Short mmCIF file of C-alpha atoms in Angstrom, two decimals:
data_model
loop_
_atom_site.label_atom_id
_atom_site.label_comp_id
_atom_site.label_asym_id
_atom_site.label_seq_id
_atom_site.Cartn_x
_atom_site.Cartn_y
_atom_site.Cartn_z
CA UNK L 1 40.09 12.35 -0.31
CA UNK L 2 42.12 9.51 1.29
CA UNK L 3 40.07 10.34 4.82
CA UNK L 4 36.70 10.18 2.90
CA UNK L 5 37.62 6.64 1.22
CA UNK L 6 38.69 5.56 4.59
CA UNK L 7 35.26 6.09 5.87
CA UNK L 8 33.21 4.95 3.17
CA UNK L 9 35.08 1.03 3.39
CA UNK L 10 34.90 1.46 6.96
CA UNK L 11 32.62 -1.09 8.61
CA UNK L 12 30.44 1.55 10.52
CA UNK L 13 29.41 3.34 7.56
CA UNK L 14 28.64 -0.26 5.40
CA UNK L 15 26.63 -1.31 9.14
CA UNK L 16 24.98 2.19 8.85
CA UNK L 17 24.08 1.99 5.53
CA UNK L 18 23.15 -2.03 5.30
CA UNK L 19 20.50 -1.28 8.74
CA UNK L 20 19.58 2.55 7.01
CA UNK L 21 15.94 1.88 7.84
CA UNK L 22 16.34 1.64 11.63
CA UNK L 23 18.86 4.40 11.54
CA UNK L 24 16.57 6.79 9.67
CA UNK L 25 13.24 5.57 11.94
CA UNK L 26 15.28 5.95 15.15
CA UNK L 27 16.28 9.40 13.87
CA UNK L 28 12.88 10.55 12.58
CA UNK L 29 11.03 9.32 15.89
CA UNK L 30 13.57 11.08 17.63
CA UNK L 31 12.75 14.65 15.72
CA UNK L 32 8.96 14.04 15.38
CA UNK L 33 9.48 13.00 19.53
CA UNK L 34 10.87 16.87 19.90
CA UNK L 35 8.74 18.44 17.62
CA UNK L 36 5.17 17.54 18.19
CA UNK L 37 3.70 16.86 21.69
CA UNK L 38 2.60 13.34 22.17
CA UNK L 39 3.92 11.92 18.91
CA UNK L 40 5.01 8.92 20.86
CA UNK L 41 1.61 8.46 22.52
CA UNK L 42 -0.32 5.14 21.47
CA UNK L 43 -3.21 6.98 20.05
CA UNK L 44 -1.12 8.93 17.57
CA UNK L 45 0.59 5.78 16.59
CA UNK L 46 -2.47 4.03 16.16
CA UNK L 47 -4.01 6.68 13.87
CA UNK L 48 -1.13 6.96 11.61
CA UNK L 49 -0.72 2.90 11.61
CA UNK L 50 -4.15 3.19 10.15
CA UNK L 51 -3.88 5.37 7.80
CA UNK L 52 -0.60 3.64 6.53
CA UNK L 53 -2.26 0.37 6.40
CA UNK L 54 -3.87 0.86 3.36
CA UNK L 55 -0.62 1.98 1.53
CA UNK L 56 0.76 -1.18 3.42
CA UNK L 57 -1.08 -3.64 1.81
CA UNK L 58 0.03 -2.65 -1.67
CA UNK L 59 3.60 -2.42 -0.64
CA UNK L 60 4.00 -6.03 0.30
CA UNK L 61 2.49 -6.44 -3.41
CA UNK L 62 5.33 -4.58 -4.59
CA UNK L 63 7.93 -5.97 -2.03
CA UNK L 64 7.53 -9.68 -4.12
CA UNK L 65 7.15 -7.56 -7.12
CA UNK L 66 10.77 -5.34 -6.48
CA UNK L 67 12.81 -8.82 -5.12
CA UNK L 68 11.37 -10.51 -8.59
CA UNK L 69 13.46 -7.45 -10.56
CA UNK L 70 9.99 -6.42 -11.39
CA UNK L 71 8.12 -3.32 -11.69
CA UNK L 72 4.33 -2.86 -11.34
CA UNK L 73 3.10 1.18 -11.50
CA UNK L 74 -0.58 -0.18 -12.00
CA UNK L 75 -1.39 -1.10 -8.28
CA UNK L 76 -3.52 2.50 -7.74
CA UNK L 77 -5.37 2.02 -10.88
CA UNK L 78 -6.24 -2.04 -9.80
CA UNK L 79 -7.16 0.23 -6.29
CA UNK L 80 -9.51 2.24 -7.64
CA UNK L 81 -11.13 -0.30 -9.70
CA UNK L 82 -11.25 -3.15 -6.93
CA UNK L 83 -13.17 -0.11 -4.86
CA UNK L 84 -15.44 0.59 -7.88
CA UNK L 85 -16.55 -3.09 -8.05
CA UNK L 86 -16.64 -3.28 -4.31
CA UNK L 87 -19.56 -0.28 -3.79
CA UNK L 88 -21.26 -0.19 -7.06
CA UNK L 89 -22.53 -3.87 -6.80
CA UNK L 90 -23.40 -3.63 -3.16
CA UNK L 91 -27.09 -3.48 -4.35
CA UNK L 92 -27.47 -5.64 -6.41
CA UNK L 93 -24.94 -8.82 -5.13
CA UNK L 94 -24.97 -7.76 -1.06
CA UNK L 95 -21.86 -6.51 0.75
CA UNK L 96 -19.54 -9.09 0.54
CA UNK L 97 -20.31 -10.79 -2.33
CA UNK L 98 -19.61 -7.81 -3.59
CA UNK L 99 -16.60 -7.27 -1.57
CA UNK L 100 -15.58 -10.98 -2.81
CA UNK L 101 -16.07 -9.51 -7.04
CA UNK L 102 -13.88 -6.44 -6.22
CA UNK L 103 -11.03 -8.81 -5.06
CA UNK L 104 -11.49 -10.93 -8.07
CA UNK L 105 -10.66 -7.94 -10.23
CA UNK L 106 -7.70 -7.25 -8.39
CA UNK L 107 -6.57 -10.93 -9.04
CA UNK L 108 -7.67 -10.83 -12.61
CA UNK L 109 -5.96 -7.51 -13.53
CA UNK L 110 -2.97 -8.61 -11.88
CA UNK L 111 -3.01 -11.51 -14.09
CA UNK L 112 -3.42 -9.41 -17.48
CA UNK L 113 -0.10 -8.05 -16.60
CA UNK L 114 1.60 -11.12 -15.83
CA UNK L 115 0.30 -12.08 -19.35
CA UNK L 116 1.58 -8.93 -20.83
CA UNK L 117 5.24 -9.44 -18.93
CA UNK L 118 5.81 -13.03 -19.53
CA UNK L 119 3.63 -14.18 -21.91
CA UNK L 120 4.13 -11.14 -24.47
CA UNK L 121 8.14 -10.05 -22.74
CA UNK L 122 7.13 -6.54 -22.62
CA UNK L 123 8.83 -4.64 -20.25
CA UNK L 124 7.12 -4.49 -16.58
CA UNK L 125 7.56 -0.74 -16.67
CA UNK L 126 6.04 -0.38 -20.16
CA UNK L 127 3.11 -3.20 -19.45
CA UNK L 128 2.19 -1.77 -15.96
CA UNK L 129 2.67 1.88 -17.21
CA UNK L 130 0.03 0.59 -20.11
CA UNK L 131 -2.63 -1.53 -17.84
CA UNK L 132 -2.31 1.50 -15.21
CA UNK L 133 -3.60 3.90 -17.90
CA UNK L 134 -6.31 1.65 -19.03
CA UNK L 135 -7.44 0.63 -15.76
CA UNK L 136 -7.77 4.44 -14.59
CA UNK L 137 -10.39 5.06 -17.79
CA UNK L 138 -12.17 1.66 -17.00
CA UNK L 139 -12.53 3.26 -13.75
CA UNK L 140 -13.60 6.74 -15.10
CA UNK L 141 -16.08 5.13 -17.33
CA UNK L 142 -17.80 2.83 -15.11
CA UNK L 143 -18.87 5.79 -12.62
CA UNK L 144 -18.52 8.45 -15.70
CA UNK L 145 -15.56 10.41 -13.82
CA UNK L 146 -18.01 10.71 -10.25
CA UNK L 147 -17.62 8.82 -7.14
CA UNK L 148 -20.38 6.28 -5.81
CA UNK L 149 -21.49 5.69 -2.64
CA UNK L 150 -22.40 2.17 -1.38
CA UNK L 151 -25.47 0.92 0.64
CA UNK L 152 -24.84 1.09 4.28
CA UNK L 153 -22.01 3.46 5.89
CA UNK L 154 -21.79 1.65 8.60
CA UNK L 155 -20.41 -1.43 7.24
CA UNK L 156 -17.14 -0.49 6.99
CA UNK L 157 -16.46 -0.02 10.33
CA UNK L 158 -15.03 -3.40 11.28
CA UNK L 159 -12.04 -2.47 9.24
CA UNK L 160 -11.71 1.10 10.51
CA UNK L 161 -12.61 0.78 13.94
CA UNK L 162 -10.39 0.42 16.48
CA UNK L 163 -10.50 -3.18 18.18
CA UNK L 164 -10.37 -3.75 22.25
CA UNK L 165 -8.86 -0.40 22.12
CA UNK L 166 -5.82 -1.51 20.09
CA UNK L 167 -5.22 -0.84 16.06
CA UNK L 168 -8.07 -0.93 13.50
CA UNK L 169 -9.30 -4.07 11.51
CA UNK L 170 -7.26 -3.02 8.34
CA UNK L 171 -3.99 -2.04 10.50
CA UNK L 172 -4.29 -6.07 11.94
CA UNK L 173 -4.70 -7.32 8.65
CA UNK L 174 -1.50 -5.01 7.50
CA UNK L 175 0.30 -6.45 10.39
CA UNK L 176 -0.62 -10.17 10.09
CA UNK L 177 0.06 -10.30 6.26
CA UNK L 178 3.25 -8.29 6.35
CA UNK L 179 4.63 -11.19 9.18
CA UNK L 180 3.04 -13.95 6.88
CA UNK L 181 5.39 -12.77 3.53
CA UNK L 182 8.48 -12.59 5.94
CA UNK L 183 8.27 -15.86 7.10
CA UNK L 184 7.20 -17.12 3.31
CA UNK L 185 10.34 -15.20 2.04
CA UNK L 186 13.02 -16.38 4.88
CA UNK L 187 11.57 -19.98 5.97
CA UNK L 188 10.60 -21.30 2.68
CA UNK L 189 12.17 -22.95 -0.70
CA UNK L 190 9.77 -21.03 -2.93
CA UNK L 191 11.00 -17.49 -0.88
CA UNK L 192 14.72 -18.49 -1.54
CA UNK L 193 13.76 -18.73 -4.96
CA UNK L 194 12.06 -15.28 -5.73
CA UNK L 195 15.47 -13.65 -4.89
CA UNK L 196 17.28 -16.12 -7.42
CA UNK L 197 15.06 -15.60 -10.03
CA UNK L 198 15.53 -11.83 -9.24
CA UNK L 199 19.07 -11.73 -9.03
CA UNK L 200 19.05 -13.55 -12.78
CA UNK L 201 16.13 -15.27 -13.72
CA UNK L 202 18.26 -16.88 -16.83
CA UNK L 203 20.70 -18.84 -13.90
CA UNK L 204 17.61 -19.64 -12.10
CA UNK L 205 16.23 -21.32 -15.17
CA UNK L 206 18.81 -23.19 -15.80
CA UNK L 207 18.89 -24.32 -11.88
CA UNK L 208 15.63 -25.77 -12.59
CA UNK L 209 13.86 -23.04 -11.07
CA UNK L 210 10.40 -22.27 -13.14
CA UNK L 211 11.12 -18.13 -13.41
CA UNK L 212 8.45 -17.40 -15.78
CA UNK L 213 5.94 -19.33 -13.29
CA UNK L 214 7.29 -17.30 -10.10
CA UNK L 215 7.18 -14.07 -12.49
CA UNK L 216 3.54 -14.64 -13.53
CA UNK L 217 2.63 -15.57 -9.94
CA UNK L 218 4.52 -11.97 -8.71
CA UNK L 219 2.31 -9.81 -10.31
CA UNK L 220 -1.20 -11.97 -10.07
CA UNK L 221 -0.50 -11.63 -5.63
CA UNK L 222 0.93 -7.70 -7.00
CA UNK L 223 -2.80 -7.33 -8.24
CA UNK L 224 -4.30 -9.27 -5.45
CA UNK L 225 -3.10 -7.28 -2.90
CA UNK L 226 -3.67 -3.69 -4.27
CA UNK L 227 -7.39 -5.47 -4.83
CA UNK L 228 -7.50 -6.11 -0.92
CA UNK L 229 -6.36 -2.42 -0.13
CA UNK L 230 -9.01 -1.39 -2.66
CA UNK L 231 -12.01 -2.73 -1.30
CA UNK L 232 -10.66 -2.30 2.51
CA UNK L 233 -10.29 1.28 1.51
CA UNK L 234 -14.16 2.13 -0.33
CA UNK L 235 -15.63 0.01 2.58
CA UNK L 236 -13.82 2.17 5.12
CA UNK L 237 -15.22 5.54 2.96
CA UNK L 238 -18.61 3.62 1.33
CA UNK L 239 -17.18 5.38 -1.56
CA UNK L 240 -15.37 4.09 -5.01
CA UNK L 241 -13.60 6.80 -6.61
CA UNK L 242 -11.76 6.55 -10.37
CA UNK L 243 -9.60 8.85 -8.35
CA UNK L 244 -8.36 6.40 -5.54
CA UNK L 245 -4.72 6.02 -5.39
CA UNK L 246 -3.32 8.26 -7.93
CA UNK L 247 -0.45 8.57 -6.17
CA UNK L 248 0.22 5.90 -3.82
CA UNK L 249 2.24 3.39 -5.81
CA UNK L 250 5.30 5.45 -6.39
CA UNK L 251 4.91 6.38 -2.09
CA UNK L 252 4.62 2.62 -1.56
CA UNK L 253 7.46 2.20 -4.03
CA UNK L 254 9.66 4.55 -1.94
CA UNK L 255 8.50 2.84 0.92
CA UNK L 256 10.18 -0.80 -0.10
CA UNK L 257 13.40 1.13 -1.38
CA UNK L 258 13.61 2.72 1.82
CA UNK L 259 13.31 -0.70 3.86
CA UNK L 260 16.40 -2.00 1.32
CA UNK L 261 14.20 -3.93 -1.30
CA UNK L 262 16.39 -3.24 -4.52
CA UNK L 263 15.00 -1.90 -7.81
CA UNK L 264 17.02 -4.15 -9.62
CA UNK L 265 15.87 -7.19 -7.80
CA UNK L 266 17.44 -10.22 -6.03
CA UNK L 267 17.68 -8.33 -2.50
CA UNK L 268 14.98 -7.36 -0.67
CA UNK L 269 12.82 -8.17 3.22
CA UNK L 270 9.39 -7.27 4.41
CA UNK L 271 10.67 -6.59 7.97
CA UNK L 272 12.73 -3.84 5.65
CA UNK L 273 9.01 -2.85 4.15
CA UNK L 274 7.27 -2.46 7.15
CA UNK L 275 10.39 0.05 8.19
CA UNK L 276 10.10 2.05 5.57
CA UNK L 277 5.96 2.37 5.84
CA UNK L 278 6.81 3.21 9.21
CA UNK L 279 9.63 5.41 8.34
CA UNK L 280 6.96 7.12 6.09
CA UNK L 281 4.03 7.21 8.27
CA UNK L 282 6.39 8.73 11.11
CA UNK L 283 7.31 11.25 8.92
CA UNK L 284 3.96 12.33 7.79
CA UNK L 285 2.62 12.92 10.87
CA UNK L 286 5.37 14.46 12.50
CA UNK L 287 5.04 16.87 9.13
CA UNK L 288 1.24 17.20 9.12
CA UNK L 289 1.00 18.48 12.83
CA UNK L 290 3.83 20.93 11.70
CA UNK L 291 1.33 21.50 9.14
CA UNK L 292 4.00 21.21 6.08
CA UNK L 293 2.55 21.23 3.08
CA UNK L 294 2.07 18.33 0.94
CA UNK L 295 4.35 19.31 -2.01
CA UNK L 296 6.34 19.69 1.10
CA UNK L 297 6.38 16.00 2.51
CA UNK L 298 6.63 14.71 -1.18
CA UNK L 299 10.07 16.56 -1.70
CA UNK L 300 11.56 15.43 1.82
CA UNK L 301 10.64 11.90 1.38
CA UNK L 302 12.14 12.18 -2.55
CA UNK L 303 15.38 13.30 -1.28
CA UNK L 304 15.77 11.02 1.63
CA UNK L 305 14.74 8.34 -1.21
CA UNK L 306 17.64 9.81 -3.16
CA UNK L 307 20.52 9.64 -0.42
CA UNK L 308 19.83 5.94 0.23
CA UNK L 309 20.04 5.29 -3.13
CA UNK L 310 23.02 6.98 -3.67
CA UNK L 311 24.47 5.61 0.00
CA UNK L 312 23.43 2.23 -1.54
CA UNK L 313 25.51 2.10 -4.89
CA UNK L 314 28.44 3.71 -3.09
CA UNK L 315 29.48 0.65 -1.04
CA UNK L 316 27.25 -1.88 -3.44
CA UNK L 317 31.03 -2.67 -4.43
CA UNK L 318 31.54 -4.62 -0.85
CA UNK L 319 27.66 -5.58 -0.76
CA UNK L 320 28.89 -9.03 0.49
CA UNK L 321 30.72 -7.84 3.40
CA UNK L 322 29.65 -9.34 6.56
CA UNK L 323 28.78 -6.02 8.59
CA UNK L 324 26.76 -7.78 11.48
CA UNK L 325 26.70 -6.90 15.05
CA UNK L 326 28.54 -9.99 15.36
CA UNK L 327 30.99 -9.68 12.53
CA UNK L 328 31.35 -6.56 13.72
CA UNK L 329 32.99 -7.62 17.20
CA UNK L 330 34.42 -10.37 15.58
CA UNK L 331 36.57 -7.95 13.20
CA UNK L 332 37.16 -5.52 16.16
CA UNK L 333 38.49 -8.19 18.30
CA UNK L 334 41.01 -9.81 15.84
CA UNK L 335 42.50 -5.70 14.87
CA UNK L 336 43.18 -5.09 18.62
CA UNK L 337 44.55 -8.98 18.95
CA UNK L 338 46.95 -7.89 15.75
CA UNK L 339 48.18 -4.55 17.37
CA UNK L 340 48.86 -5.99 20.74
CA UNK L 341 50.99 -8.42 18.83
CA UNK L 342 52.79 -5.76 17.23
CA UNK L 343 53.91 -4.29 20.19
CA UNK L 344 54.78 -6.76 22.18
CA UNK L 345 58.86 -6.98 21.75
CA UNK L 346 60.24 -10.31 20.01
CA UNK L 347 61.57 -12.40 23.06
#
C-alpha cells in the first residue's frame, strides 16, 4: 500500500497523467504501427483526418462548451438539422445561399439553448437533453423520417476532395479553426476568462467578469459549429438525413475528456482536443482494418475514457503541482544536490 502511494505522488506518474493524451497517442500509433501495414503512411492519415474532421468541428464547439462547466448533448440533432436546411433548399435558394440558411440554424438553435440555460437557469444537461429531442423530430418531420438528396453531387467536392495532394477542404478547415480557438483561449483576455467563469462563474461575477454573457455566447458558437459540420457533412454526401449524428456528440465528448478538457469546467486546451480526435481517429482505423466491430470500438474507447477519468481524480488532490519537463529537472536536480550534501562528512 505504502509502495502504491509512493507512486501515485510521484512526479512521473502526475507528468504521465497531466500529458495522458500524448502518452496514449504515442502508444496507440505505436500498436496500430504493428498491427496494420501502412498505418503510418500519409494516405491513411489523410483518410482518417477526413473522416474525423467532421466530428472535429463539433468538438471545438464542445471544447468552449466543457471549459465554460457546460454541457451541450444537442450538437447531432443541430447536425442533422443544419444538413436538412442545407440540401432541401438547394432548389429553391441555390447552393450556398442555402448553405448560408443551414448555418443560420445552427447559430439560432444554439441560441435557444443559451436562452434556456441562462435566461430560464435550467440545467445544460436537462436544456440540451430537451432541444436535442426536439430538434431530432423537427428533423424527422421536415423530410417525414427519409433522407433528401440535393441538386448537384458534385458540389461537395471542394470540401471532400483532397487539395494539391494534401488533406481535404473540411480536414483544412478542422485544422485552421482548431489553431484559431487555441490561440483565442491562451493569447487573449476573453480566453482567460472562459476558464474563470468555468472554474466559478459566481467569483467571476463578482471580478467583473459578465458570466452569463460568456455562457450565452458558449453555446450560440456550441450551435454554430455543429451547424458548420452539418452542412460540410450533407454537401460532402448531397444528402440531409434526420439520422445524421446520432451518436457523435457523446464520441466528440470523449474526445475533449480525453485531450484533458474537464467535465466540471475551468480546465481545458484545444491542442488537448485535437489529441484526443486524433487519439480517436488512430484508434478507429487501426480497429476497422482489424475489422473490430463497432460495439467493439465503442467499448474500448469507453474504458480508456474511464481510466483517465479515474487517473484524473486520483492525483486531482496535487492538480497544482508543477510537473513540467522543466520542473521536472528542476526537482531532480535539487534531490541529488540534498543527498550529496548528506553524505558529505561535517568538516
Amino acid at each position: 500500500m505504502t509502495s502504491s502511494r509512493h507512486i501515485l505522488d510521484s512526479d512521473v506518474f502526475h507528468a504521465l497523467v497531466r500529458n495522458r493524451v500524448v502518452v496514449i497517442l504515442g502508444a496507440t500509433l505505436i500498436i496500430g504501427a504493428t498491427m496494420v501495414p501502412g498505418f503510418l503512411e500519409f494516405r491513411t492519415a489523410s483518410l482518417g483526418l477526413d473522416r474525423m474532421a467532421t466530428l472535429g468541428l463539433l468538438a471545438i464547439g464542445l471544447t468552449v462548451v466543457l471549459i465554460a462547466g457546460q454541457l451541450d448533448l444537442s450538437g447531432g440533432a443541430i447536425l442533422a438539422l443544419s444538413g436538412i436546411a442545407t440540401i432541401g433548399l438547394q432548389e429553391q435558394l441555390g447552393q450556398i445561399p442555402a448553405a448560408l440558411v443551414g448555418l443560420a440554424v445552427g447559430v439560432a438553435a444554439g441560441a435557444i439553448n443559451g436562452f434556456l440555460v441562462v435566461v430560464l437557469r435550467i440545467n445544460s444537461l436537462v436544456a440540451t437533453l430537451a432541444s436535442m429531442l426536439f430538434f431530432r423530430a423537427l428533423c424527422h418531420l421536415i423530410t417525414e423520417s427519409r433522407p433528401i438528396s440535393g441538386i448537384d453531387p458534385l458540389f461537395g467536392l471542394v470540401v471532400s476532395r483532397p487539395i494539391a495532394g494534401t488533406f481535404t477542404g473540411r480536414t483544412l478547415l478542422f485544422f485552421v479553426l482548431i489553431i484559431l480557438l487555441h490561440l483565442w483561449l491562451t493569447r487573449s483576455v476573453a480566453g482567460r476568462q472562459l476558464f474563470a467563469v468555468g472554474s466559478n462563474p459566481a467569483s467571476a461575477e463578482a471580478s467583473g467578469i459578465r458570466s452569463r454573457a460568456y455562457l450565452f455566447g458558449v453555446f450560440v458558437f456550441s450551435g454554430t459549429m455543429a451547424g458548420v459540420a452539418g452542412v460540410i457533412q450533407s454537401l460532402s454526401v448531397n444528402t440531409g438525413s434526420p439520422v445524421f449524428g446520432e451518436n457523435i456528440v457523446l464520441i466528440a465528448i470523449a474526445a475533449v475528456v480525453i485531450g484533458g478538457t474537464r467535465l466540471e469546467g475551468g480546465r481545458g486546451s484545444a491542442l488537448g482536443t485535437l489529441g484526443g480526435l486524433l487519439t480517436i481517429a488512430a484508434l478507429t482505423t487501426a480497429m476497422e482494418y482489424q475489422s473490430v466491430p463497432a460495439y467493439l470500438q465503442d467499448i474500448v474507447t469507453g474504458v480508456i475514457l474511464l481510466l483517465l477519468i479515474l487517473l484524473d481524480r486520483t492525483v486531482s488532490g496535487s492538480q497544482r503541482r508543477d510537473v513540467t519537463l522543466v520542473a521536472l529537472v528542476r526537482r531532480a536536480r535539487s534531490s541529488w544536490s540534498s543527498r550529496k550534501n548528506e553524505r558529505t562528512p561535517a568538516p
